[in-house]
Amino acid sequence: MNGKKTRNTRQRTLILEILRAGNAHLTAEEVLQKARKKLPTVSLGTVYRNLHYLRHHGYAREVRNGDNGPARFEASGAVHAHFHCRSCNKVRNIRLPQELVEAQWGDSGPIASVSVLDLHLIGDCSDCAHGR
Amino acid sequence: MNGKKTRNTRQRTLILEILRAGNAHLTAEEVLQKARKKLPTVSLGTVYRNLHYLRHHGYAREVRNGDNGPARFEASGAVHAHFHCRSCNKVRNIRLPQELVEAQWGDSGPIASVSVLDLHLIGDCSDCAHGR
DNA sequence: GTAATTGCAAAAGATTTGCCCCATT
DNA sequence: AATGGGGCAAATCTTTTGCAATTAC
């Protein structure tokens, strides 16, 4: 029992609030911009350190935007899947199929237990498919 | 109809061969090391350019290793899902559930069509769960 | 012969880290 | 007061790119 104590600093609280407001997928840089509106002195290093912290403590998760570029983050609220449009490169949240949630994974060979499902679909979104 | 002609250079062929041999998830750097055994002058830039090329032409896909670090790549052969052990950080290939493959996605709101399924499970692997 | 592709090296981008000071507990 | 966390800037790591030379077609 040697857990390290963590503190609720204004920065950490703010960064989590930002991730929770709206269901966007933000880059560290975007989080920084939003954070500075409330706390003008926040630094990028702090944003990264906290995103890392939040991720490892289950409050946030990373979402990659198909093509390269910086990592994006979202608050880990309700489970959902991600749909990537290969044409406009947008990522949208979609419902996670119930079959998946209920599936039994524990028996399949190397898996002891599963705690997170991360499903990404890649294809064309309605906007792109219907011209424009 | 203005497709750009592509050439089968030794480098490109070799890189694809490397991805196809074994079912590992290799970083660009690892691909480079292996490639240099056969073609000592290959450069990292070429590896990246070809991984990018192969990816956009459907021959390879990118797999991120949960925690940060360089991107990893694999040949896009048989469809499968990935299981990440949150303890040892290894990524293993597992069978993709048939329900998923057969699912109808086209109706769900923003999706016009789906061509790739990318499912990641995160949890503990048998090795880690059973002590050691 | 022509244009795609390579090697090399420099540049750009993204993320991490050391250090010292500040603020939460 | 003790020490986790922040700010700043430098360092590191990954990926991209310009350019001249090379090579597949």
PDB file of N, CA and C in Angstrom, chain A residues 29-88:
ATOM      1  N   GLU A  29      -2.718  20.629 -27.775  1.00  0.00           N
ATOM      2  CA  GLU A  29      -2.664  22.053 -28.101  1.00  0.00           C
ATOM      3  C   GLU A  29      -4.031  22.721 -27.955  1.00  0.00           C
ATOM      4  N   GLU A  30      -5.056  22.027 -28.395  1.00  0.00           N
ATOM      5  CA  GLU A  30      -6.404  22.580 -28.275  1.00  0.00           C
ATOM      6  C   GLU A  30      -6.824  22.677 -26.812  1.00  0.00           C
ATOM      7  N   VAL A  31      -6.473  21.674 -26.054  1.00  0.00           N
ATOM      8  CA  VAL A  31      -6.767  21.719 -24.629  1.00  0.00           C
ATOM      9  C   VAL A  31      -6.059  22.915 -24.013  1.00  0.00           C
ATOM     10  N   LEU A  32      -4.827  23.131 -24.403  1.00  0.00           N
ATOM     11  CA  LEU A  32      -4.069  24.263 -23.881  1.00  0.00           C
ATOM     12  C   LEU A  32      -4.778  25.581 -24.164  1.00  0.00           C
ATOM     13  N   GLN A  33      -5.203  25.784 -25.389  1.00  0.00           N
ATOM     14  CA  GLN A  33      -5.884  27.031 -25.750  1.00  0.00           C
ATOM     15  C   GLN A  33      -7.116  27.247 -24.888  1.00  0.00           C
ATOM     16  N   LYS A  34      -7.925  26.208 -24.754  1.00  0.00           N
ATOM     17  CA  LYS A  34      -9.141  26.335 -23.953  1.00  0.00           C
ATOM     18  C   LYS A  34      -8.791  26.588 -22.491  1.00  0.00           C
ATOM     19  N   ALA A  35      -7.784  25.893 -22.012  1.00  0.00           N
ATOM     20  CA  ALA A  35      -7.418  26.034 -20.604  1.00  0.00           C
ATOM     21  C   ALA A  35      -6.956  27.451 -20.302  1.00  0.00           C
ATOM     22  N   ARG A  36      -6.246  28.039 -21.237  1.00  0.00           N
ATOM     23  CA  ARG A  36      -5.699  29.379 -21.003  1.00  0.00           C
ATOM     24  C   ARG A  36      -6.758  30.460 -20.891  1.00  0.00           C
ATOM     25  N   LYS A  37      -7.947  30.166 -21.383  1.00  0.00           N
ATOM     26  CA  LYS A  37      -9.023  31.152 -21.246  1.00  0.00           C
ATOM     27  C   LYS A  37      -9.395  31.335 -19.778  1.00  0.00           C
ATOM     28  N   LYS A  38      -9.227  30.279 -19.021  1.00  0.00           N
ATOM     29  CA  LYS A  38      -9.574  30.369 -17.605  1.00  0.00           C
ATOM     30  C   LYS A  38      -8.354  30.551 -16.715  1.00  0.00           C
ATOM     31  N   LEU A  39      -7.245  30.046 -17.195  1.00  0.00           N
ATOM     32  CA  LEU A  39      -6.036  30.039 -16.389  1.00  0.00           C
ATOM     33  C   LEU A  39      -4.879  30.354 -17.333  1.00  0.00           C
ATOM     34  N   PRO A  40      -4.661  31.636 -17.592  1.00  0.00           N
ATOM     35  CA  PRO A  40      -3.773  32.078 -18.666  1.00  0.00           C
ATOM     36  C   PRO A  40      -2.338  31.566 -18.597  1.00  0.00           C
ATOM     37  N   THR A  41      -1.907  31.086 -17.466  1.00  0.00           N
ATOM     38  CA  THR A  41      -0.502  30.709 -17.365  1.00  0.00           C
ATOM     39  C   THR A  41      -0.228  29.220 -17.578  1.00  0.00           C
ATOM     40  N   VAL A  42      -1.281  28.439 -17.807  1.00  0.00           N
ATOM     41  CA  VAL A  42      -1.051  26.998 -17.975  1.00  0.00           C
ATOM     42  C   VAL A  42      -0.048  26.758 -19.093  1.00  0.00           C
ATOM     43  N   SER A  43       0.766  25.762 -18.920  1.00  0.00           N
ATOM     44  CA  SER A  43       1.774  25.465 -19.940  1.00  0.00           C
ATOM     45  C   SER A  43       1.475  24.146 -20.631  1.00  0.00           C
ATOM     46  N   LEU A  44       2.054  23.992 -21.808  1.00  0.00           N
ATOM     47  CA  LEU A  44       1.823  22.787 -22.587  1.00  0.00           C
ATOM     48  C   LEU A  44       2.318  21.552 -21.852  1.00  0.00           C
ATOM     49  N   GLY A  45       3.441  21.693 -21.181  1.00  0.00           N
ATOM     50  CA  GLY A  45       3.968  20.563 -20.423  1.00  0.00           C
ATOM     51  C   GLY A  45       2.962  20.062 -19.400  1.00  0.00           C
ATOM     52  N   THR A  46       2.323  20.983 -18.736  1.00  0.00           N
ATOM     53  CA  THR A  46       1.319  20.620 -17.743  1.00  0.00           C
ATOM     54  C   THR A  46       0.151  19.904 -18.397  1.00  0.00           C
ATOM     55  N   VAL A  47      -0.248  20.381 -19.552  1.00  0.00           N
ATOM     56  CA  VAL A  47      -1.341  19.725 -20.256  1.00  0.00           C
ATOM     57  C   VAL A  47      -0.953  18.286 -20.565  1.00  0.00           C
ATOM     58  N   TYR A  48       0.218  18.089 -21.095  1.00  0.00           N
ATOM     59  CA  TYR A  48       0.647  16.734 -21.416  1.00  0.00           C
ATOM     60  C   TYR A  48       0.736  15.880 -20.166  1.00  0.00           C
ATOM     61  N   ARG A  49       1.322  16.441 -19.120  1.00  0.00           N
ATOM     62  CA  ARG A  49       1.452  15.653 -17.896  1.00  0.00           C
ATOM     63  C   ARG A  49       0.093  15.245 -17.365  1.00  0.00           C
ATOM     64  N   ASN A  50      -0.877  16.131 -17.452  1.00  0.00           N
ATOM     65  CA  ASN A  50      -2.188  15.797 -16.931  1.00  0.00           C
ATOM     66  C   ASN A  50      -2.970  14.873 -17.839  1.00  0.00           C
ATOM     67  N   LEU A  51      -2.811  15.044 -19.134  1.00  0.00           N
ATOM     68  CA  LEU A  51      -3.488  14.115 -20.031  1.00  0.00           C
ATOM     69  C   LEU A  51      -2.966  12.711 -19.754  1.00  0.00           C
ATOM     70  N   HIS A  52      -1.677  12.618 -19.561  1.00  0.00           N
ATOM     71  CA  HIS A  52      -1.068  11.345 -19.244  1.00  0.00           C
ATOM     72  C   HIS A  52      -1.632  10.794 -17.931  1.00  0.00           C
ATOM     73  N   TYR A  53      -1.675  11.674 -16.955  1.00  0.00           N
ATOM     74  CA  TYR A  53      -2.213  11.281 -15.652  1.00  0.00           C
ATOM     75  C   TYR A  53      -3.661  10.810 -15.758  1.00  0.00           C
ATOM     76  N   LEU A  54      -4.479  11.605 -16.415  1.00  0.00           N
ATOM     77  CA  LEU A  54      -5.901  11.288 -16.528  1.00  0.00           C
ATOM     78  C   LEU A  54      -6.106   9.975 -17.275  1.00  0.00           C
ATOM     79  N   ARG A  55      -5.274   9.777 -18.268  1.00  0.00           N
ATOM     80  CA  ARG A  55      -5.377   8.557 -19.040  1.00  0.00           C
ATOM     81  C   ARG A  55      -5.051   7.334 -18.183  1.00  0.00           C
ATOM     82  N   HIS A  56      -3.983   7.431 -17.434  1.00  0.00           N
ATOM     83  CA  HIS A  56      -3.587   6.293 -16.618  1.00  0.00           C
ATOM     84  C   HIS A  56      -4.467   6.080 -15.407  1.00  0.00           C
ATOM     85  N   HIS A  57      -5.323   7.038 -15.150  1.00  0.00           N
ATOM     86  CA  HIS A  57      -6.224   6.854 -14.030  1.00  0.00           C
ATOM     87  C   HIS A  57      -7.649   6.639 -14.491  1.00  0.00           C
ATOM     88  N   GLY A  58      -7.799   6.414 -15.782  1.00  0.00           N
ATOM     89  CA  GLY A  58      -9.114   6.041 -16.300  1.00  0.00           C
ATOM     90  C   GLY A  58     -10.077   7.182 -16.555  1.00  0.00           C
ATOM     91  N   TYR A  59      -9.620   8.427 -16.451  1.00  0.00           N
ATOM     92  CA  TYR A  59     -10.535   9.539 -16.676  1.00  0.00           C
ATOM     93  C   TYR A  59     -10.582   9.978 -18.132  1.00  0.00           C
ATOM     94  N   ALA A  60      -9.557   9.618 -18.868  1.00  0.00           N
ATOM     95  CA  ALA A  60      -9.510  10.049 -20.264  1.00  0.00           C
ATOM     96  C   ALA A  60      -8.938   8.931 -21.121  1.00  0.00           C
ATOM     97  N   ARG A  61      -9.162   9.061 -22.404  1.00  0.00           N
ATOM     98  CA  ARG A  61      -8.544   8.090 -23.294  1.00  0.00           C
ATOM     99  C   ARG A  61      -8.074   8.770 -24.557  1.00  0.00           C
ATOM    100  N   GLU A  62      -7.154   8.107 -25.218  1.00  0.00           N
ATOM    101  CA  GLU A  62      -6.560   8.669 -26.416  1.00  0.00           C
ATOM    102  C   GLU A  62      -7.267   8.136 -27.643  1.00  0.00           C
ATOM    103  N   VAL A  63      -7.465   9.002 -28.615  1.00  0.00           N
ATOM    104  CA  VAL A  63      -8.083   8.597 -29.875  1.00  0.00           C
ATOM    105  C   VAL A  63      -7.197   9.107 -30.991  1.00  0.00           C
ATOM    106  N   ARG A  64      -6.761   8.212 -31.861  1.00  0.00           N
ATOM    107  CA  ARG A  64      -5.920   8.673 -32.958  1.00  0.00           C
ATOM    108  C   ARG A  64      -6.751   8.974 -34.190  1.00  0.00           C
ATOM    109  N   ASN A  65      -6.357   9.998 -34.874  1.00  0.00           N
ATOM    110  CA  ASN A  65      -7.120  10.495 -35.998  1.00  0.00           C
ATOM    111  C   ASN A  65      -6.685   9.858 -37.321  1.00  0.00           C
ATOM    112  N   GLY A  66      -6.823   8.575 -37.449  1.00  0.00           N
ATOM    113  CA  GLY A  66      -6.522   7.894 -38.717  1.00  0.00           C
ATOM    114  C   GLY A  66      -5.190   8.324 -39.294  1.00  0.00           C
ATOM    115  N   ASP A  67      -5.209   9.379 -40.040  1.00  0.00           N
ATOM    116  CA  ASP A  67      -3.962   9.886 -40.550  1.00  0.00           C
ATOM    117  C   ASP A  67      -3.183  10.519 -39.420  1.00  0.00           C
ATOM    118  N   ASN A  68      -1.951  10.788 -39.679  1.00  0.00           N
ATOM    119  CA  ASN A  68      -1.042  11.234 -38.642  1.00  0.00           C
ATOM    120  C   ASN A  68      -1.425  12.571 -38.042  1.00  0.00           C
ATOM    121  N   GLY A  69      -0.546  13.062 -37.235  1.00  0.00           N
ATOM    122  CA  GLY A  69      -0.832  14.290 -36.512  1.00  0.00           C
ATOM    123  C   GLY A  69      -0.822  14.001 -35.033  1.00  0.00           C
ATOM    124  N   PRO A  70      -1.062  15.018 -34.257  1.00  0.00           N
ATOM    125  CA  PRO A  70      -0.985  14.881 -32.810  1.00  0.00           C
ATOM    126  C   PRO A  70      -2.064  13.960 -32.268  1.00  0.00           C
ATOM    127  N   ALA A  71      -1.860  13.416 -31.094  1.00  0.00           N
ATOM    128  CA  ALA A  71      -2.846  12.553 -30.460  1.00  0.00           C
ATOM    129  C   ALA A  71      -4.034  13.385 -30.033  1.00  0.00           C
ATOM    130  N   ARG A  72      -5.182  12.744 -29.962  1.00  0.00           N
ATOM    131  CA  ARG A  72      -6.391  13.433 -29.515  1.00  0.00           C
ATOM    132  C   ARG A  72      -6.931  12.724 -28.289  1.00  0.00           C
ATOM    133  N   PHE A  73      -7.593  13.495 -27.446  1.00  0.00           N
ATOM    134  CA  PHE A  73      -8.061  12.932 -26.185  1.00  0.00           C
ATOM    135  C   PHE A  73      -9.528  13.227 -25.949  1.00  0.00           C
ATOM    136  N   GLU A  74     -10.172  12.349 -25.208  1.00  0.00           N
ATOM    137  CA  GLU A  74     -11.565  12.567 -24.828  1.00  0.00           C
ATOM    138  C   GLU A  74     -11.750  12.037 -23.414  1.00  0.00           C
ATOM    139  N   ALA A  75     -12.766  12.565 -22.728  1.00  0.00           N
ATOM    140  CA  ALA A  75     -13.081  12.049 -21.403  1.00  0.00           C
ATOM    141  C   ALA A  75     -13.666  10.655 -21.578  1.00  0.00           C
ATOM    142  N   SER A  76     -13.351   9.747 -20.672  1.00  0.00           N
ATOM    143  CA  SER A  76     -13.909   8.409 -20.809  1.00  0.00           C
ATOM    144  C   SER A  76     -15.234   8.322 -20.088  1.00  0.00           C
ATOM    145  N   GLY A  77     -16.284   8.766 -20.751  1.00  0.00           N
ATOM    146  CA  GLY A  77     -17.620   8.697 -20.178  1.00  0.00           C
ATOM    147  C   GLY A  77     -18.287   7.434 -20.664  1.00  0.00           C
ATOM    148  N   ALA A  78     -19.479   7.579 -21.205  1.00  0.00           N
ATOM    149  CA  ALA A  78     -20.201   6.431 -21.721  1.00  0.00           C
ATOM    150  C   ALA A  78     -19.379   5.732 -22.801  1.00  0.00           C
ATOM    151  N   VAL A  79     -19.437   4.414 -22.797  1.00  0.00           N
ATOM    152  CA  VAL A  79     -18.717   3.678 -23.832  1.00  0.00           C
ATOM    153  C   VAL A  79     -19.334   3.967 -25.183  1.00  0.00           C
ATOM    154  N   HIS A  80     -18.496   4.046 -26.176  1.00  0.00           N
ATOM    155  CA  HIS A  80     -18.978   4.246 -27.531  1.00  0.00           C
ATOM    156  C   HIS A  80     -17.865   3.853 -28.477  1.00  0.00           C
ATOM    157  N   ALA A  81     -18.215   3.731 -29.737  1.00  0.00           N
ATOM    158  CA  ALA A  81     -17.208   3.397 -30.729  1.00  0.00           C
ATOM    159  C   ALA A  81     -16.900   4.648 -31.538  1.00  0.00           C
ATOM    160  N   HIS A  82     -15.895   4.551 -32.377  1.00  0.00           N
ATOM    161  CA  HIS A  82     -15.513   5.687 -33.208  1.00  0.00           C
ATOM    162  C   HIS A  82     -15.644   5.340 -34.666  1.00  0.00           C
ATOM    163  N   PHE A  83     -16.194   6.273 -35.401  1.00  0.00           N
ATOM    164  CA  PHE A  83     -16.284   6.087 -36.837  1.00  0.00           C
ATOM    165  C   PHE A  83     -15.412   7.118 -37.537  1.00  0.00           C
ATOM    166  N   HIS A  84     -14.452   6.651 -38.326  1.00  0.00           N
ATOM    167  CA  HIS A  84     -13.543   7.547 -39.039  1.00  0.00           C
ATOM    168  C   HIS A  84     -13.969   7.619 -40.491  1.00  0.00           C
ATOM    169  N   CYS A  85     -14.185   8.799 -40.986  1.00  0.00           N
ATOM    170  CA  CYS A  85     -14.467   8.919 -42.414  1.00  0.00           C
ATOM    171  C   CYS A  85     -13.133   9.044 -43.138  1.00  0.00           C
ATOM    172  N   ARG A  86     -12.904   8.151 -44.078  1.00  0.00           N
ATOM    173  CA  ARG A  86     -11.619   8.152 -44.745  1.00  0.00           C
ATOM    174  C   ARG A  86     -11.518   9.262 -45.768  1.00  0.00           C
ATOM    175  N   SER A  87     -12.629   9.916 -46.004  1.00  0.00           N
ATOM    176  CA  SER A  87     -12.610  10.989 -46.989  1.00  0.00           C
ATOM    177  C   SER A  87     -12.388  12.354 -46.327  1.00  0.00           C
ATOM    178  N   CYS A  88     -13.177  12.670 -45.315  1.00  0.00           N
ATOM    179  CA  CYS A  88     -13.003  13.980 -44.673  1.00  0.00           C
ATOM    180  C   CYS A  88     -12.173  13.867 -43.401  1.00  0.00           C
TER     181      CYS A  88
END
